[in-house]
């Protein structure tokens, strides 16, 4: 366990983050439970433990660099709980709503949330298109995020009803974002507030964080 903690701490340090021993224990327990469930339910294609540290935990926590002080965050298409569960461990003050259409992945998320004792984390079994009917009284979200869920235009359209007027939408992408950005800019509904590019420390895989704000014209101004 100590070697795993040191390994994960080293990876996090490469992207400018540091975790407490208690947080590291939770991240590793999350990965252990994911690996156990994955044997029978096929929750993720990543089965190597070191790869999971990097591509599930470190990649998810890269969001910490662009979050301000949000009260509410919505994770659309969260899969087995990424980025939302690692983010909740790192930023327990944020009220997180995690939306996933796969029943088995929802079951896993609810299990691990109980096991980790996470409060203020709501797992919703729903397609994003049906979310308003599933839970009609959702708050306005400071951030709506997703990790490689869908083409950028689709994600922004899904996120639009849920993000507050002053909030932001954050797309976590791999390389090759330019064509998607060009397509989005044509609509005039969104402006790019920030773009950040980095490489995952072990694999060197390129990651992009694209942060959008609603254009004033889309707010009726």
mmCIF file of C-alpha atoms in Angstrom:
data_model
loop_
_atom_site.group_PDB
_atom_site.id
_atom_site.type_symbol
_atom_site.label_atom_id
_atom_site.label_comp_id
_atom_site.label_asym_id
_atom_site.label_seq_id
_atom_site.Cartn_x
_atom_site.Cartn_y
_atom_site.Cartn_z
ATOM 1 C CA UNK A 1 0.000 0.000 0.000
ATOM 2 C CA UNK A 2 2.828 2.402 0.863
ATOM 3 C CA UNK A 3 4.428 1.925 -2.549
ATOM 4 C CA UNK A 4 1.096 2.577 -4.248
ATOM 5 C CA UNK A 5 0.580 5.722 -2.187
ATOM 6 C CA UNK A 6 4.041 6.992 -3.069
ATOM 7 C CA UNK A 7 3.487 6.161 -6.724
ATOM 8 C CA UNK A 8 0.188 8.001 -6.876
ATOM 9 C CA UNK A 9 1.567 10.984 -4.961
ATOM 10 C CA UNK A 10 4.438 11.187 -7.468
ATOM 11 C CA UNK A 11 2.037 11.163 -10.415
ATOM 12 C CA UNK A 12 -0.112 13.875 -8.843
ATOM 13 C CA UNK A 13 2.950 16.021 -8.138
ATOM 14 C CA UNK A 14 3.738 15.967 -11.858
ATOM 15 C CA UNK A 15 0.557 17.960 -12.511
ATOM 16 C CA UNK A 16 1.049 20.239 -9.517
ATOM 17 C CA UNK A 17 -1.217 18.469 -6.998
ATOM 18 C CA UNK A 18 -0.646 16.986 -3.567
ATOM 19 C CA UNK A 19 -2.968 14.646 -1.685
ATOM 20 C CA UNK A 20 -3.158 13.907 2.023
ATOM 21 C CA UNK A 21 -2.530 10.326 3.223
ATOM 22 C CA UNK A 22 -6.261 10.012 3.919
ATOM 23 C CA UNK A 23 -7.124 11.106 0.378
ATOM 24 C CA UNK A 24 -4.576 8.712 -1.108
ATOM 25 C CA UNK A 25 -6.157 5.841 0.811
ATOM 26 C CA UNK A 26 -9.554 6.721 -0.637
ATOM 27 C CA UNK A 27 -8.243 6.954 -4.194
ATOM 28 C CA UNK A 28 -6.590 3.548 -3.886
ATOM 29 C CA UNK A 29 -9.657 1.966 -2.304
ATOM 30 C CA UNK A 30 -11.705 3.329 -5.205
ATOM 31 C CA UNK A 31 -9.324 1.684 -7.678
ATOM 32 C CA UNK A 32 -9.270 -1.611 -5.742
ATOM 33 C CA UNK A 33 -13.076 -1.788 -5.713
ATOM 34 C CA UNK A 34 -13.225 -0.847 -9.394
ATOM 35 C CA UNK A 35 -10.809 -3.657 -10.257
ATOM 36 C CA UNK A 36 -12.827 -6.147 -8.183
ATOM 37 C CA UNK A 37 -16.156 -5.205 -9.770
ATOM 38 C CA UNK A 38 -14.580 -5.027 -13.200
ATOM 39 C CA UNK A 39 -13.862 -8.764 -13.166
ATOM 40 C CA UNK A 40 -17.541 -9.573 -13.528
ATOM 41 C CA UNK A 41 -19.181 -6.363 -14.776
ATOM 42 C CA UNK A 42 -16.695 -4.889 -17.257
ATOM 43 C CA UNK A 43 -16.981 -1.326 -15.974
ATOM 44 C CA UNK A 44 -13.806 -0.043 -17.619
ATOM 45 C CA UNK A 45 -11.385 -1.176 -20.314
ATOM 46 C CA UNK A 46 -8.425 -0.140 -18.146
ATOM 47 C CA UNK A 47 -7.251 -3.132 -16.138
ATOM 48 C CA UNK A 48 -3.620 -2.280 -15.367
ATOM 49 C CA UNK A 49 -3.279 -0.805 -11.861
ATOM 50 C CA UNK A 50 -0.694 1.844 -12.755
ATOM 51 C CA UNK A 51 -2.620 2.888 -15.852
ATOM 52 C CA UNK A 52 -5.759 3.216 -13.742
ATOM 53 C CA UNK A 53 -3.945 5.506 -11.299
ATOM 54 C CA UNK A 54 -2.989 7.808 -14.127
ATOM 55 C CA UNK A 55 -6.041 7.691 -16.380
ATOM 56 C CA UNK A 56 -8.741 7.497 -13.714
ATOM 57 C CA UNK A 57 -7.341 9.425 -10.735
ATOM 58 C CA UNK A 58 -4.729 11.839 -12.094
ATOM 59 C CA UNK A 59 -6.724 12.667 -15.213
ATOM 60 C CA UNK A 60 -9.868 13.303 -13.152
ATOM 61 C CA UNK A 61 -8.045 15.528 -10.672
ATOM 62 C CA UNK A 62 -6.647 17.719 -13.434
ATOM 63 C CA UNK A 63 -10.013 19.495 -13.117
ATOM 64 C CA UNK A 64 -8.883 20.971 -9.791
ATOM 65 C CA UNK A 65 -6.693 23.435 -11.682
ATOM 66 C CA UNK A 66 -9.684 25.132 -13.356
ATOM 67 C CA UNK A 67 -12.375 25.017 -10.671
ATOM 68 C CA UNK A 68 -13.001 28.215 -8.745
ATOM 69 C CA UNK A 69 -15.209 27.860 -5.659
ATOM 70 C CA UNK A 70 -18.269 26.041 -6.966
ATOM 71 C CA UNK A 71 -21.162 25.015 -4.792
ATOM 72 C CA UNK A 72 -22.811 22.668 -7.295
ATOM 73 C CA UNK A 73 -21.213 20.537 -10.014
ATOM 74 C CA UNK A 74 -22.869 18.218 -12.543
ATOM 75 C CA UNK A 75 -20.935 15.350 -14.164
ATOM 76 C CA UNK A 76 -22.667 14.141 -17.330
ATOM 77 C CA UNK A 77 -22.044 10.576 -18.484
ATOM 78 C CA UNK A 78 -19.836 9.787 -15.509
ATOM 79 C CA UNK A 79 -19.333 6.082 -16.230
ATOM 80 C CA UNK A 80 -17.909 4.380 -13.169
ATOM 81 C CA UNK A 81 -17.605 7.757 -11.441
ATOM 82 C CA UNK A 82 -14.913 9.697 -13.262
ATOM 83 C CA UNK A 83 -14.081 12.492 -12.845
ATOM 84 C CA UNK A 84 -16.703 13.086 -10.149
ATOM 85 C CA UNK A 85 -15.687 10.621 -7.405
ATOM 86 C CA UNK A 86 -11.971 11.540 -7.294
ATOM 87 C CA UNK A 87 -13.010 15.180 -7.467
ATOM 88 C CA UNK A 88 -15.345 14.738 -4.480
ATOM 89 C CA UNK A 89 -12.512 13.204 -2.463
ATOM 90 C CA UNK A 90 -10.255 16.165 -3.273
ATOM 91 C CA UNK A 91 -12.957 18.845 -2.925
ATOM 92 C CA UNK A 92 -15.476 17.537 -0.369
ATOM 93 C CA UNK A 93 -17.175 20.935 -0.062
ATOM 94 C CA UNK A 94 -18.624 20.680 -3.587
ATOM 95 C CA UNK A 95 -22.144 19.240 -3.930
ATOM 96 C CA UNK A 96 -21.817 16.835 -6.865
ATOM 97 C CA UNK A 97 -24.508 15.260 -9.021
ATOM 98 C CA UNK A 98 -23.318 12.349 -11.175
ATOM 99 C CA UNK A 99 -25.495 11.282 -14.122
ATOM 100 C CA UNK A 100 -25.007 7.898 -15.799
ATOM 101 C CA UNK A 101 -27.280 5.814 -18.043
ATOM 102 C CA UNK A 102 -25.667 2.406 -17.386
ATOM 103 C CA UNK A 103 -27.340 0.618 -14.482
ATOM 104 C CA UNK A 104 -24.271 -1.444 -13.546
ATOM 105 C CA UNK A 105 -22.090 1.679 -13.422
ATOM 106 C CA UNK A 106 -24.683 3.456 -11.292
ATOM 107 C CA UNK A 107 -24.694 0.478 -8.898
ATOM 108 C CA UNK A 108 -20.909 0.684 -8.631
ATOM 109 C CA UNK A 109 -20.958 4.413 -7.987
ATOM 110 C CA UNK A 110 -23.552 4.078 -5.229
ATOM 111 C CA UNK A 111 -21.552 1.247 -3.660
ATOM 112 C CA UNK A 112 -18.276 3.144 -3.618
ATOM 113 C CA UNK A 113 -19.885 6.376 -2.399
ATOM 114 C CA UNK A 114 -21.239 4.431 0.603
ATOM 115 C CA UNK A 115 -17.937 2.633 1.170
ATOM 116 C CA UNK A 116 -15.933 5.863 1.074
ATOM 117 C CA UNK A 117 -18.465 7.705 3.229
ATOM 118 C CA UNK A 118 -18.881 10.530 0.726
ATOM 119 C CA UNK A 119 -21.606 13.028 1.563
ATOM 120 C CA UNK A 120 -23.139 15.515 -0.813
ATOM 121 C CA UNK A 121 -22.766 13.153 -3.765
ATOM 122 C CA UNK A 122 -25.918 12.189 -5.682
ATOM 123 C CA UNK A 123 -25.834 9.395 -8.268
ATOM 124 C CA UNK A 124 -28.620 9.659 -10.852
ATOM 125 C CA UNK A 125 -29.579 6.786 -13.129
ATOM 126 C CA UNK A 126 -30.734 8.594 -16.265
ATOM 127 C CA UNK A 127 -29.907 9.500 -19.813
ATOM 128 C CA UNK A 128 -28.989 13.162 -19.951
ATOM 129 C CA UNK A 129 -31.851 13.720 -22.411
ATOM 130 C CA UNK A 130 -34.287 12.515 -19.726
ATOM 131 C CA UNK A 131 -32.707 14.241 -16.742
ATOM 132 C CA UNK A 132 -35.272 17.036 -16.433
ATOM 133 C CA UNK A 133 -38.032 14.443 -16.161
ATOM 134 C CA UNK A 134 -36.013 12.210 -13.825
ATOM 135 C CA UNK A 135 -35.227 15.030 -11.367
ATOM 136 C CA UNK A 136 -37.136 18.208 -12.226
ATOM 137 C CA UNK A 137 -35.839 20.361 -9.357
ATOM 138 C CA UNK A 138 -32.093 20.291 -9.931
ATOM 139 C CA UNK A 139 -30.101 23.362 -8.876
ATOM 140 C CA UNK A 140 -28.394 25.664 -11.363
ATOM 141 C CA UNK A 141 -24.844 24.346 -11.595
ATOM 142 C CA UNK A 142 -21.659 26.363 -11.279
ATOM 143 C CA UNK A 143 -19.858 23.801 -13.429
ATOM 144 C CA UNK A 144 -21.089 21.115 -15.808
ATOM 145 C CA UNK A 145 -18.321 18.675 -16.740
ATOM 146 C CA UNK A 146 -17.801 15.563 -18.806
ATOM 147 C CA UNK A 147 -14.866 13.408 -19.786
ATOM 148 C CA UNK A 148 -14.745 12.360 -23.458
ATOM 149 C CA UNK A 149 -18.491 11.748 -23.540
ATOM 150 C CA UNK A 150 -19.572 12.943 -26.972
ATOM 151 C CA UNK A 151 -18.793 15.468 -29.699
ATOM 152 C CA UNK A 152 -18.367 18.914 -28.209
ATOM 153 C CA UNK A 153 -21.489 20.391 -29.810
ATOM 154 C CA UNK A 154 -23.673 17.646 -28.352
ATOM 155 C CA UNK A 155 -22.182 18.016 -24.894
ATOM 156 C CA UNK A 156 -22.697 21.774 -24.861
ATOM 157 C CA UNK A 157 -26.307 21.357 -25.969
ATOM 158 C CA UNK A 158 -26.943 18.838 -23.183
ATOM 159 C CA UNK A 159 -25.218 21.029 -20.596
ATOM 160 C CA UNK A 160 -26.958 24.276 -21.507
ATOM 161 C CA UNK A 161 -30.206 23.784 -19.486
ATOM 162 C CA UNK A 162 -28.254 23.012 -16.326
ATOM 163 C CA UNK A 163 -25.430 25.555 -16.154
ATOM 164 C CA UNK A 164 -26.098 28.819 -14.320
ATOM 165 C CA UNK A 165 -25.834 32.117 -16.191
ATOM 166 C CA UNK A 166 -22.461 32.788 -14.586
ATOM 167 C CA UNK A 167 -21.329 29.153 -14.618
ATOM 168 C CA UNK A 168 -19.022 27.267 -16.969
ATOM 169 C CA UNK A 169 -19.033 24.061 -18.956
ATOM 170 C CA UNK A 170 -15.818 22.035 -18.927
ATOM 171 C CA UNK A 171 -15.052 19.434 -21.568
ATOM 172 C CA UNK A 172 -12.224 16.998 -20.837
ATOM 173 C CA UNK A 173 -10.810 15.932 -24.180
ATOM 174 C CA UNK A 174 -7.873 14.206 -25.796
ATOM 175 C CA UNK A 175 -5.910 15.715 -28.703
ATOM 176 C CA UNK A 176 -7.565 16.927 -31.896
ATOM 177 C CA UNK A 177 -10.017 19.462 -30.482
ATOM 178 C CA UNK A 178 -9.713 22.117 -33.208
ATOM 179 C CA UNK A 179 -12.367 20.801 -35.612
ATOM 180 C CA UNK A 180 -14.872 20.529 -32.761
ATOM 181 C CA UNK A 181 -14.093 24.050 -31.568
ATOM 182 C CA UNK A 182 -14.595 25.440 -35.083
ATOM 183 C CA UNK A 183 -18.005 23.774 -35.308
ATOM 184 C CA UNK A 184 -19.065 25.164 -31.925
ATOM 185 C CA UNK A 185 -17.902 28.720 -32.695
ATOM 186 C CA UNK A 186 -20.298 28.905 -35.643
ATOM 187 C CA UNK A 187 -23.338 28.763 -33.368
ATOM 188 C CA UNK A 188 -22.409 31.853 -31.338
ATOM 189 C CA UNK A 189 -23.994 30.376 -28.193
ATOM 190 C CA UNK A 190 -20.716 29.833 -26.350
ATOM 191 C CA UNK A 191 -17.399 31.567 -25.851
ATOM 192 C CA UNK A 192 -14.164 29.832 -24.923
ATOM 193 C CA UNK A 193 -13.138 31.127 -21.523
ATOM 194 C CA UNK A 194 -9.952 29.074 -21.245
ATOM 195 C CA UNK A 195 -8.072 26.200 -22.865
ATOM 196 C CA UNK A 196 -5.443 24.132 -21.114
ATOM 197 C CA UNK A 197 -3.307 21.363 -22.528
ATOM 198 C CA UNK A 198 -1.118 18.967 -20.578
ATOM 199 C CA UNK A 199 0.384 15.504 -20.765
ATOM 200 C CA UNK A 200 -0.338 12.697 -18.356
ATOM 201 C CA UNK A 201 2.907 12.076 -16.480
ATOM 202 C CA UNK A 202 3.485 8.358 -17.110
ATOM 203 C CA UNK A 203 2.045 7.710 -20.574
ATOM 204 C CA UNK A 204 2.554 11.148 -22.067
ATOM 205 C CA UNK A 205 -1.028 11.091 -23.364
ATOM 206 C CA UNK A 206 -2.229 14.568 -24.314
ATOM 207 C CA UNK A 207 -5.240 15.954 -22.474
ATOM 208 C CA UNK A 208 -7.235 19.135 -23.069
ATOM 209 C CA UNK A 209 -9.461 21.083 -20.705
ATOM 210 C CA UNK A 210 -11.863 23.315 -22.627
ATOM 211 C CA UNK A 211 -13.800 25.816 -20.517
ATOM 212 C CA UNK A 212 -16.870 27.517 -21.986
ATOM 213 C CA UNK A 213 -19.131 30.327 -20.839
ATOM 214 C CA UNK A 214 -22.512 31.097 -22.320
ATOM 215 C CA UNK A 215 -22.383 34.008 -24.758
ATOM 216 C CA UNK A 216 -24.276 37.126 -23.759
ATOM 217 C CA UNK A 217 -26.509 36.737 -26.817
ATOM 218 C CA UNK A 218 -27.567 33.271 -25.628
ATOM 219 C CA UNK A 219 -28.624 34.861 -22.330
ATOM 220 C CA UNK A 220 -30.876 37.297 -24.151
ATOM 221 C CA UNK A 221 -28.554 40.277 -23.525
#
